[in-house]
Amino acid sequence: MKYRKLPVVIEAIQLAGNREDVLVWIGRGGGRAVPTVDGLGIAINTLEGSMVASPTDWIIRGVKGEYYPCRADIFAATYEEGPE
């Protein structure tokens, strides 16, 4: 059998160049994240445990309010800009 994802609207922000803004955004939404030791990325508490987001990754807030990183190429292939 084949299945198609249901269309959903998510919120996301790219980590590129604005790590503090991303940390604030995650915190305001009830998530938890901290800068990585190297100072480039952030470690995000996800439903699967801690995941590291690299500087070009997108951070997604899922349909249940959970946060997780997504590589830029996967994000571009999976999502398109939606309504504000």
GROMACS .gro file of N, CA, C and O in nm:
model
  336
    1MET      N    1   0.084  -0.118   0.000
    1MET     CA    2   0.000   0.000   0.000
    1MET      C    3   0.089   0.124   0.000
    1MET      O    4   0.200   0.121   0.051
    2LYS      N    5   0.034   0.233  -0.050
    2LYS     CA    6   0.104   0.361  -0.049
    2LYS      C    7   0.027   0.459   0.038
    2LYS      O    8  -0.095   0.451   0.050
    3TYR      N    9   0.102   0.550   0.099
    3TYR     CA   10   0.042   0.651   0.187
    3TYR      C   11   0.099   0.787   0.155
    3TYR      O   12   0.213   0.799   0.112
    4ARG      N   13   0.019   0.889   0.177
    4ARG     CA   14   0.062   1.027   0.157
    4ARG      C   15   0.047   1.100   0.289
    4ARG      O   16  -0.050   1.080   0.362
    5LYS      N   17   0.143   1.188   0.319
    5LYS     CA   18   0.134   1.268   0.442
    5LYS      C   19   0.015   1.362   0.433
    5LYS      O   20  -0.011   1.420   0.328
    6LEU      N   21  -0.053   1.380   0.545
    6LEU     CA   22  -0.159   1.479   0.551
    6LEU      C   23  -0.097   1.618   0.545
    6LEU      O   24   0.010   1.642   0.603
    7PRO      N   25  -0.161   1.709   0.476
    7PRO     CA   26  -0.105   1.845   0.473
    7PRO      C   27  -0.122   1.913   0.609
    7PRO      O   28  -0.231   1.918   0.664
    8VAL      N   29  -0.012   1.958   0.664
    8VAL     CA   30  -0.014   2.029   0.792
    8VAL      C   31   0.071   2.155   0.778
    8VAL      O   32   0.162   2.161   0.697
    9VAL      N   33   0.040   2.254   0.857
    9VAL     CA   34   0.119   2.377   0.860
    9VAL      C   35   0.203   2.373   0.987
    9VAL      O   36   0.150   2.353   1.096
   10ILE      N   37   0.334   2.390   0.969
   10ILE     CA   38   0.425   2.390   1.084
   10ILE      C   39   0.491   2.527   1.095
   10ILE      O   40   0.485   2.607   1.002
   11GLU      N   41   0.552   2.552   1.207
   11GLU     CA   42   0.634   2.671   1.224
   11GLU      C   43   0.779   2.627   1.221
   11GLU      O   44   0.813   2.520   1.273
   12ALA      N   45   0.866   2.708   1.160
   12ALA     CA   46   1.007   2.674   1.153
   12ALA      C   47   1.091   2.801   1.146
   12ALA      O   48   1.043   2.906   1.104
   13ILE      N   49   1.217   2.787   1.187
   13ILE     CA   50   1.311   2.897   1.181
   13ILE      C   51   1.447   2.836   1.148
   13ILE      O   52   1.481   2.728   1.198
   14GLN      N   53   1.524   2.903   1.062
   14GLN     CA   54   1.655   2.851   1.028
   14GLN      C   55   1.759   2.900   1.128
   14GLN      O   56   1.757   3.016   1.169
   15LEU      N   57   1.848   2.812   1.165
   15LEU     CA   58   1.949   2.844   1.265
   15LEU      C   59   2.053   2.943   1.213
   15LEU      O   60   2.113   3.016   1.290
   16ALA      N   61   2.072   2.951   1.085
   16ALA     CA   62   2.178   3.031   1.022
   16ALA      C   63   2.189   3.172   1.079
   16ALA      O   64   2.104   3.256   1.057
   17GLY      N   65   2.297   3.196   1.153
   17GLY     CA   66   2.330   3.330   1.197
   17GLY      C   67   2.249   3.390   1.310
   17GLY      O   68   2.278   3.500   1.353
   18ASN      N   69   2.149   3.323   1.360
   18ASN     CA   70   2.065   3.384   1.464
   18ASN      C   71   2.037   3.285   1.577
   18ASN      O   72   1.924   3.265   1.617
   19ARG      N   73   2.142   3.224   1.631
   19ARG     CA   74   2.127   3.121   1.733
   19ARG      C   75   2.048   3.170   1.854
   19ARG      O   76   1.961   3.099   1.905
   20GLU      N   77   2.076   3.291   1.901
   20GLU     CA   78   2.004   3.342   2.020
   20GLU      C   79   1.855   3.357   1.991
   20GLU      O   80   1.772   3.326   2.077
   21ASP      N   81   1.819   3.405   1.872
   21ASP     CA   82   1.677   3.417   1.836
   21ASP      C   83   1.609   3.281   1.836
   21ASP      O   84   1.495   3.268   1.880
   22VAL      N   85   1.680   3.179   1.787
   22VAL     CA   86   1.624   3.044   1.783
   22VAL      C   87   1.605   2.990   1.925
   22VAL      O   88   1.501   2.932   1.957
   23LEU      N   89   1.703   3.011   2.012
   23LEU     CA   90   1.691   2.966   2.150
   23LEU      C   91   1.572   3.032   2.220
   23LEU      O   92   1.497   2.966   2.293
   24VAL      N   93   1.553   3.161   2.197
   24VAL     CA   94   1.438   3.233   2.256
   24VAL      C   95   1.308   3.179   2.201
   24VAL      O   96   1.212   3.155   2.274
   25TRP      N   97   1.302   3.156   2.069
   25TRP     CA   98   1.181   3.104   2.004
   25TRP      C   99   1.143   2.968   2.062
   25TRP      O  100   1.027   2.944   2.094
   26ILE      N  101   1.241   2.881   2.077
   26ILE     CA  102   1.214   2.749   2.135
   26ILE      C  103   1.167   2.762   2.280
   26ILE      O  104   1.070   2.698   2.320
   27GLY      N  105   1.235   2.845   2.358
   27GLY     CA  106   1.198   2.864   2.498
   27GLY      C  107   1.058   2.920   2.516
   27GLY      O  108   0.983   2.876   2.602
   28ARG      N  109   1.022   3.018   2.433
   28ARG     CA  110   0.887   3.076   2.442
   28ARG      C  111   0.779   2.973   2.412
   28ARG      O  112   0.668   2.983   2.462
   29GLY      N  113   0.812   2.875   2.328
   29GLY     CA  114   0.715   2.772   2.294
   29GLY      C  115   0.714   2.655   2.390
   29GLY      O  116   0.645   2.557   2.367
   30GLY      N  117   0.793   2.664   2.497
   30GLY     CA  118   0.794   2.558   2.596
   30GLY      C  119   0.898   2.451   2.572
   30GLY      O  120   0.904   2.353   2.645
   31GLY      N  121   0.982   2.468   2.469
   31GLY     CA  122   1.087   2.371   2.442
   31GLY      C  123   1.214   2.402   2.518
   31GLY      O  124   1.224   2.505   2.586
   32ARG      N  125   1.312   2.312   2.507
   32ARG     CA  126   1.439   2.331   2.575
   32ARG      C  127   1.552   2.309   2.476
   32ARG      O  128   1.554   2.209   2.405
   33ALA      N  129   1.646   2.403   2.474
   33ALA     CA  130   1.764   2.393   2.387
   33ALA      C  131   1.877   2.472   2.450
   33ALA      O  132   1.854   2.569   2.522
   34VAL      N  133   2.000   2.428   2.422
   34VAL     CA  134   2.119   2.497   2.474
   34VAL      C  135   2.223   2.504   2.362
   34VAL      O  136   2.223   2.421   2.272
   35PRO      N  137   2.313   2.603   2.368
   35PRO     CA  138   2.420   2.611   2.270
   35PRO      C  139   2.512   2.488   2.280
   35PRO      O  140   2.531   2.434   2.390
   36THR      N  141   2.567   2.446   2.169
   36THR     CA  142   2.663   2.336   2.172
   36THR      C  143   2.798   2.388   2.221
   36THR      O  144   2.824   2.508   2.219
   37VAL      N  145   2.884   2.298   2.264
   37VAL     CA  146   3.014   2.334   2.318
   37VAL      C  147   3.098   2.410   2.216
   37VAL      O  148   3.170   2.504   2.250
   38ASP      N  149   3.087   2.373   2.087
   38ASP     CA  150   3.166   2.440   1.984
   38ASP      C  151   3.115   2.580   1.951
   38ASP      O  152   3.178   2.655   1.877
   39GLY      N  153   2.997   2.616   2.004
   39GLY     CA  154   2.942   2.749   1.981
   39GLY      C  155   2.875   2.769   1.848
   39GLY      O  156   2.831   2.879   1.816
   40LEU      N  157   2.863   2.664   1.767
   40LEU     CA  158   2.806   2.678   1.633
   40LEU      C  159   2.660   2.636   1.626
   40LEU      O  160   2.580   2.699   1.558
   41GLY      N  161   2.626   2.529   1.693
   41GLY     CA  162   2.490   2.476   1.683
   41GLY      C  163   2.417   2.487   1.815
   41GLY      O  164   2.458   2.558   1.907
   42ILE      N  165   2.305   2.414   1.822
   42ILE     CA  166   2.230   2.404   1.946
   42ILE      C  167   2.187   2.259   1.966
   42ILE      O  168   2.168   2.185   1.870
   43ALA      N  169   2.177   2.219   2.091
   43ALA     CA  170   2.125   2.088   2.126
   43ALA      C  171   1.981   2.106   2.171
   43ALA      O  172   1.952   2.185   2.260
   44ILE      N  173   1.891   2.034   2.106
   44ILE     CA  174   1.747   2.048   2.130
   44ILE      C  175   1.695   1.922   2.196
   44ILE      O  176   1.724   1.811   2.152
   45ASN      N  177   1.617   1.939   2.303
   45ASN     CA  178   1.547   1.825   2.363
   45ASN      C  179   1.429   1.791   2.274
   45ASN      O  180   1.338   1.873   2.257
   46THR      N  181   1.430   1.672   2.216
   46THR     CA  182   1.322   1.627   2.129
   46THR      C  183   1.251   1.509   2.194
   46THR      O  184   1.294   1.460   2.299
   47LEU      N  185   1.148   1.460   2.131
   47LEU     CA  186   1.077   1.344   2.183
   47LEU      C  187   1.165   1.219   2.181
   47LEU      O  188   1.141   1.124   2.254
   48GLU      N  189   1.267   1.218   2.096
   48GLU     CA  190   1.358   1.105   2.085
   48GLU      C  191   1.488   1.124   2.163
   48GLU      O  192   1.580   1.045   2.151
   49GLY      N  193   1.500   1.233   2.238
   49GLY     CA  194   1.622   1.263   2.312
   49GLY      C  195   1.687   1.389   2.257
   49GLY      O  196   1.629   1.460   2.176
   50SER      N  197   1.809   1.415   2.297
   50SER     CA  198   1.879   1.536   2.255
   50SER      C  199   1.929   1.521   2.111
   50SER      O  200   1.990   1.419   2.077
   51MET      N  201   1.903   1.622   2.029
   51MET     CA  202   1.951   1.623   1.890
   51MET      C  203   2.022   1.755   1.866
   51MET      O  204   1.978   1.860   1.914
   52VAL      N  205   2.131   1.751   1.790
   52VAL     CA  206   2.210   1.871   1.762
   52VAL      C  207   2.170   1.928   1.627
   52VAL      O  208   2.163   1.856   1.527
   53ALA      N  209   2.144   2.058   1.624
   53ALA     CA  210   2.115   2.130   1.501
   53ALA      C  211   2.241   2.205   1.458
   53ALA      O  212   2.303   2.275   1.539
   54SER      N  213   2.279   2.190   1.333
   54SER     CA  214   2.394   2.260   1.276
   54SER      C  215   2.352   2.396   1.224
   54SER      O  216   2.232   2.422   1.206
   55PRO      N  217   2.449   2.483   1.194
   55PRO     CA  218   2.418   2.621   1.155
   55PRO      C  219   2.321   2.640   1.038
   55PRO      O  220   2.251   2.739   1.034
   56THR      N  221   2.313   2.547   0.942
   56THR     CA  222   2.220   2.567   0.830
   56THR      C  223   2.089   2.492   0.847
   56THR      O  224   2.001   2.502   0.762
   57ASP      N  225   2.075   2.417   0.956
   57ASP     CA  226   1.953   2.339   0.979
   57ASP      C  227   1.834   2.429   1.009
   57ASP      O  228   1.848   2.542   1.054
   58TRP      N  229   1.717   2.376   0.982
   58TRP     CA  230   1.591   2.440   1.021
   58TRP      C  231   1.545   2.374   1.150
   58TRP      O  232   1.564   2.254   1.171
   59ILE      N  233   1.483   2.451   1.237
   59ILE     CA  234   1.423   2.399   1.359
   59ILE      C  235   1.273   2.405   1.339
   59ILE      O  236   1.217   2.511   1.308
   60ILE      N  237   1.210   2.292   1.357
   60ILE     CA  238   1.066   2.279   1.330
   60ILE      C  239   0.992   2.260   1.462
   60ILE      O  240   1.036   2.185   1.549
   61ARG      N  241   0.879   2.331   1.475
   61ARG     CA  242   0.786   2.303   1.585
   61ARG      C  243   0.675   2.218   1.523
   61ARG      O  244   0.603   2.263   1.435
   62GLY      N  245   0.662   2.095   1.571
   62GLY     CA  246   0.565   2.002   1.515
   62GLY      C  247   0.423   2.030   1.557
   62GLY      O  248   0.395   2.123   1.634
   63VAL      N  249   0.334   1.945   1.511
   63VAL     CA  250   0.191   1.965   1.534
   63VAL      C  251   0.150   1.950   1.680
   63VAL      O  252   0.045   1.999   1.721
   64LYS      N  253   0.234   1.886   1.762
   64LYS     CA  254   0.205   1.872   1.905
   64LYS      C  255   0.293   1.962   1.990
   64LYS      O  256   0.303   1.944   2.110
   65GLY      N  257   0.359   2.060   1.927
   65GLY     CA  258   0.442   2.153   1.999
   65GLY      C  259   0.584   2.106   2.024
   65GLY      O  260   0.661   2.173   2.091
   66GLU      N  261   0.621   1.992   1.969
   66GLU     CA  262   0.755   1.939   1.986
   66GLU      C  263   0.853   2.008   1.889
   66GLU      O  264   0.812   2.059   1.786
   67TYR      N  265   0.980   2.012   1.925
   67TYR     CA  266   1.083   2.075   1.843
   67TYR      C  267   1.182   1.971   1.795
   67TYR      O  268   1.214   1.877   1.869
   68TYR      N  269   1.231   1.989   1.673
   68TYR     CA  270   1.336   1.902   1.622
   68TYR      C  271   1.406   1.970   1.505
   68TYR      O  272   1.347   2.053   1.435
   69PRO      N  273   1.535   1.935   1.483
   69PRO     CA  274   1.609   1.994   1.371
   69PRO      C  275   1.581   1.918   1.242
   69PRO      O  276   1.544   1.800   1.244
   70CYS      N  277   1.599   1.987   1.131
   70CYS     CA  278   1.582   1.928   0.998
   70CYS      C  279   1.690   1.986   0.907
   70CYS      O  280   1.706   2.108   0.900
   71ARG      N  281   1.765   1.900   0.839
   71ARG     CA  282   1.868   1.948   0.748
   71ARG      C  283   1.806   2.035   0.639
   71ARG      O  284   1.692   2.012   0.596
   72ALA      N  285   1.879   2.134   0.594
   72ALA     CA  286   1.827   2.231   0.497
   72ALA      C  287   1.780   2.165   0.368
   72ALA      O  288   1.676   2.204   0.313
   73ASP      N  289   1.853   2.065   0.318
   73ASP     CA  290   1.812   2.000   0.192
   73ASP      C  291   1.683   1.920   0.208
   73ASP      O  292   1.597   1.922   0.121
   74ILE      N  293   1.666   1.856   0.322
   74ILE     CA  294   1.543   1.781   0.350
   74ILE      C  295   1.426   1.879   0.368
   74ILE      O  296   1.316   1.856   0.318
   75PHE      N  297   1.451   1.989   0.438
   75PHE     CA  298   1.347   2.090   0.458
   75PHE      C  299   1.299   2.144   0.323
   75PHE      O  300   1.179   2.153   0.298
   76ALA      N  301   1.393   2.178   0.234
   76ALA     CA  302   1.358   2.232   0.102
   76ALA      C  303   1.279   2.132   0.018
   76ALA      O  304   1.191   2.172  -0.058
   77ALA      N  305   1.309   2.003   0.032
   77ALA     CA  306   1.240   1.901  -0.045
   77ALA      C  307   1.103   1.865   0.012
   77ALA      O  308   1.019   1.809  -0.058
   78THR      N  309   1.079   1.900   0.138
   78THR     CA  310   0.959   1.856   0.208
   78THR      C  311   0.858   1.968   0.231
   78THR      O  312   0.737   1.942   0.233
   79TYR      N  313   0.905   2.091   0.250
   79TYR     CA  314   0.815   2.200   0.289
   79TYR      C  315   0.817   2.313   0.187
   79TYR      O  316   0.917   2.334   0.119
   80GLU      N  317   0.707   2.384   0.180
   80GLU     CA  318   0.699   2.507   0.103
   80GLU      C  319   0.640   2.614   0.191
   80GLU      O  320   0.571   2.583   0.289
   81GLU      N  321   0.668   2.739   0.159
   81GLU     CA  322   0.617   2.849   0.241
   81GLU      C  323   0.466   2.850   0.239
   81GLU      O  324   0.403   2.831   0.135
   82GLY      N  325   0.406   2.869   0.356
   82GLY     CA  326   0.261   2.868   0.368
   82GLY      C  327   0.209   3.001   0.420
   82GLY      O  328   0.284   3.099   0.428
   83PRO      N  329   0.082   3.004   0.459
   83PRO     CA  330   0.022   3.127   0.510
   83PRO      C  331   0.082   3.165   0.645
   83PRO      O  332   0.125   3.078   0.720
   84GLU      N  333   0.086   3.291   0.673
   84GLU     CA  334   0.140   3.339   0.802
   84GLU      C  335   0.047   3.306   0.911
   84GLU      O  336  -0.046   3.322   0.951
   0.00000   0.00000   0.00000
